[in-house]
Amino acid sequence: EDEKQKYIKGKKLGEGTYAIVYLGHVKSDPSKLVAIKKIKIQEDYKEGLAPDAVRELKHLQELSHPNIISLLSVFSSRDQNLNLVLEYLPLGDLEMLIKDIEGVRYGAADIKAWMGMLGRAIWFCHENFVLHRDIKPNNLLIAADGGIKLADFGLARSFADPYRVMSNMVITRWYRPPELLFGARSYSGAVDIWSIGLVFAELVIRNPYLPGDTEVDQISKICALVGTPTEENWPGVSKLEHYAVPAPATPIQPVAHYNSMFGTAGAEGVDLLMKMLILDPRKRITARQILEHGWWKSEPKPTKKQNLPKKG
Ligand code: ADP
């Protein structure tokens, strides 16, 4: 329980929508740097929450994988806030690389390497019955060895945001799958696969593929650019609580559409992307099937991580 005694908190590194991040180090070894992420918990929700949250987050500490950020410790501070002690990764994230069109050049082999690491990370999460629920380029941090690490498990967010007051304004909806937009209550690892598909698409076109302005607009963009969810392509969808789609329905986009937009990923890459963006979550490709896909064996071979582009 004296976890907080083990770390010394230093300067503020940054502030996100639901957390403040500080630099820190291990008390017994100042050369070991860490990031201490203090989750902002709403005052009226604090009572008795932190101990539960700490217990729930503890199991994430056991999730040890080269492409998942290490959660070194979890503790609640005197003010009942949740503190996550994380591996320190100061080299930015995939969003920065995607957006720096002038400074960062990358190609099909680099995308394949990043997607491979992301695929292995999410396979590992799902094998261990953990859903991420918030995969986006900004949550893929660059490690010193050039690899990427999945950060910011949505679980932490759900503690900071119990009443979902932020969900309409700040938290990005661009990577949210149709089943969540339609209010499905029980969902599966398929939610993460949809998000991975959109990261893949964005890496290729260097722009978000489905940048909806509102939840309604998000659904419109899915209908227009992927296809309209209907009883024919997704049995049962019309019974979901918030099911509403624009008329007339748009057919599922054919392979020619994906080839014209994402052709630089090659035929196998386009095939994989289309399977990640299958509307019906039960038919969507699984993390295991992703790792077995032919894209990994086709040319070009993925770039070695030490040769991946870094921020220019
Ligand atoms: P956001 O999701 O808006 O980036 P975060 O709360 O995750 O917000 O992080 C805020 C800032 O803190 C980030 O932009 C980054 O500069 C820094 N940061 C977050 N996590 C780490 C980490 N593990 N190592 C180094 N810096 C970090």
PDB file of N, CA and C in Angstrom, residues 3 9-10 27 43 53 72 102 105 109 113 115 124 132 136 176 188-189 204 206 214 230 245 251 268 303 307:
ATOM      1  N   GLU A   3       2.865   2.224  -2.088  1.00  0.00           N
ATOM      2  CA  GLU A   3       3.351   2.392  -3.460  1.00  0.00           C
ATOM      3  C   GLU A   3       3.769   3.831  -3.733  1.00  0.00           C
ATOM      4  N   LYS A   9       7.559  12.694  -7.421  1.00  0.00           N
ATOM      5  CA  LYS A   9       6.886  13.401  -8.508  1.00  0.00           C
ATOM      6  C   LYS A   9       7.665  14.657  -8.870  1.00  0.00           C
ATOM      7  N   GLY A  10       7.865  14.895 -10.150  1.00  0.00           N
ATOM      8  CA  GLY A  10       8.604  16.062 -10.627  1.00  0.00           C
ATOM      9  C   GLY A  10       7.708  17.025 -11.385  1.00  0.00           C
ATOM     10  N   LYS A  27      12.408   6.555  -6.256  1.00  0.00           N
ATOM     11  CA  LYS A  27      13.119   7.174  -5.135  1.00  0.00           C
ATOM     12  C   LYS A  27      14.494   6.547  -4.916  1.00  0.00           C
ATOM     13  N   GLU A  43     -15.424  15.455  -8.150  1.00  0.00           N
ATOM     14  CA  GLU A  43     -15.580  15.531  -6.693  1.00  0.00           C
ATOM     15  C   GLU A  43     -16.698  14.624  -6.171  1.00  0.00           C
ATOM     16  N   ALA A  53     -11.163   1.364  -7.815  1.00  0.00           N
ATOM     17  CA  ALA A  53     -10.487   1.596  -9.080  1.00  0.00           C
ATOM     18  C   ALA A  53      -9.073   1.025  -9.025  1.00  0.00           C
ATOM     19  N   LEU A  72       3.403   0.500 -14.024  1.00  0.00           N
ATOM     20  CA  LEU A  72       4.329   0.061 -12.983  1.00  0.00           C
ATOM     21  C   LEU A  72       3.658   0.014 -11.616  1.00  0.00           C
ATOM     22  N   GLU A 102       5.138  17.292 -43.788  1.00  0.00           N
ATOM     23  CA  GLU A 102       6.386  17.864 -44.302  1.00  0.00           C
ATOM     24  C   GLU A 102       7.612  17.136 -43.752  1.00  0.00           C
ATOM     25  N   ARG A 105       8.380  11.257 -43.620  1.00  0.00           N
ATOM     26  CA  ARG A 105       7.986  10.428 -44.760  1.00  0.00           C
ATOM     27  C   ARG A 105       7.940   8.981 -44.308  1.00  0.00           C
ATOM     28  N   ALA A 109       5.942  -0.304 -46.065  1.00  0.00           N
ATOM     29  CA  ALA A 109       6.649  -1.221 -45.171  1.00  0.00           C
ATOM     30  C   ALA A 109       6.614  -0.717 -43.728  1.00  0.00           C
ATOM     31  N   ALA A 113       4.825  -2.448 -40.404  1.00  0.00           N
ATOM     32  CA  ALA A 113       5.515  -2.677 -39.126  1.00  0.00           C
ATOM     33  C   ALA A 113       4.677  -2.138 -37.961  1.00  0.00           C
ATOM     34  N   MET A 115       1.434  -1.564 -37.902  1.00  0.00           N
ATOM     35  CA  MET A 115       0.206  -2.349 -37.760  1.00  0.00           C
ATOM     36  C   MET A 115       0.489  -3.726 -37.144  1.00  0.00           C
ATOM     37  N   PHE A 124      -2.840  -9.754 -27.691  1.00  0.00           N
ATOM     38  CA  PHE A 124      -2.430 -10.062 -26.317  1.00  0.00           C
ATOM     39  C   PHE A 124      -3.478  -9.576 -25.308  1.00  0.00           C
ATOM     40  N   HIS A 132      -9.461  -2.744 -24.916  1.00  0.00           N
ATOM     41  CA  HIS A 132      -8.847  -1.431 -24.763  1.00  0.00           C
ATOM     42  C   HIS A 132      -9.885  -0.318 -24.801  1.00  0.00           C
ATOM     43  N   LYS A 136      -6.530   4.799 -30.788  1.00  0.00           N
ATOM     44  CA  LYS A 136      -6.448   5.894 -31.758  1.00  0.00           C
ATOM     45  C   LYS A 136      -4.970   6.256 -31.874  1.00  0.00           C
ATOM     46  N   ARG A 176     -14.891   5.118 -33.112  1.00  0.00           N
ATOM     47  CA  ARG A 176     -15.924   4.363 -32.399  1.00  0.00           C
ATOM     48  C   ARG A 176     -16.713   3.473 -33.380  1.00  0.00           C
ATOM     49  N   SER A 188     -17.809  -6.692 -27.643  1.00  0.00           N
ATOM     50  CA  SER A 188     -16.683  -7.624 -27.577  1.00  0.00           C
ATOM     51  C   SER A 188     -15.414  -6.964 -28.065  1.00  0.00           C
ATOM     52  N   GLY A 189     -14.390  -7.776 -28.202  1.00  0.00           N
ATOM     53  CA  GLY A 189     -13.118  -7.321 -28.755  1.00  0.00           C
ATOM     54  C   GLY A 189     -13.269  -6.691 -30.135  1.00  0.00           C
ATOM     55  N   VAL A 204      -2.521   5.238 -43.948  1.00  0.00           N
ATOM     56  CA  VAL A 204      -2.359   5.220 -45.400  1.00  0.00           C
ATOM     57  C   VAL A 204      -2.670   6.589 -46.001  1.00  0.00           C
ATOM     58  N   ARG A 206      -3.122   9.480 -44.383  1.00  0.00           N
ATOM     59  CA  ARG A 206      -2.594  10.561 -43.530  1.00  0.00           C
ATOM     60  C   ARG A 206      -3.657  11.613 -43.208  1.00  0.00           C
ATOM     61  N   THR A 214     -20.296  14.969 -34.994  1.00  0.00           N
ATOM     62  CA  THR A 214     -21.223  14.631 -33.906  1.00  0.00           C
ATOM     63  C   THR A 214     -21.473  13.131 -34.011  1.00  0.00           C
ATOM     64  N   THR A 230     -27.686  -2.604 -42.197  1.00  0.00           N
ATOM     65  CA  THR A 230     -29.087  -2.992 -42.401  1.00  0.00           C
ATOM     66  C   THR A 230     -29.293  -4.407 -41.868  1.00  0.00           C
ATOM     67  N   VAL A 245     -30.415   5.355 -39.232  1.00  0.00           N
ATOM     68  CA  VAL A 245     -29.499   5.574 -40.358  1.00  0.00           C
ATOM     69  C   VAL A 245     -30.193   6.419 -41.422  1.00  0.00           C
ATOM     70  N   PRO A 251     -25.042   0.956 -50.335  1.00  0.00           N
ATOM     71  CA  PRO A 251     -24.514  -0.420 -50.303  1.00  0.00           C
ATOM     72  C   PRO A 251     -23.111  -0.459 -49.695  1.00  0.00           C
ATOM     73  N   GLU A 268      -3.436  -7.328 -50.538  1.00  0.00           N
ATOM     74  CA  GLU A 268      -3.628  -8.021 -49.258  1.00  0.00           C
ATOM     75  C   GLU A 268      -3.952  -7.020 -48.150  1.00  0.00           C
ATOM     76  N   THR A 303       9.160  -2.931 -42.020  1.00  0.00           N
ATOM     77  CA  THR A 303      10.418  -2.278 -41.647  1.00  0.00           C
ATOM     78  C   THR A 303      10.848  -2.743 -40.252  1.00  0.00           C
ATOM     79  N   ASN A 307      14.591   0.995 -37.740  1.00  0.00           N
ATOM     80  CA  ASN A 307      14.647   1.823 -38.957  1.00  0.00           C
ATOM     81  C   ASN A 307      13.361   2.592 -39.229  1.00  0.00           C
TER      82      ASN A 307
END
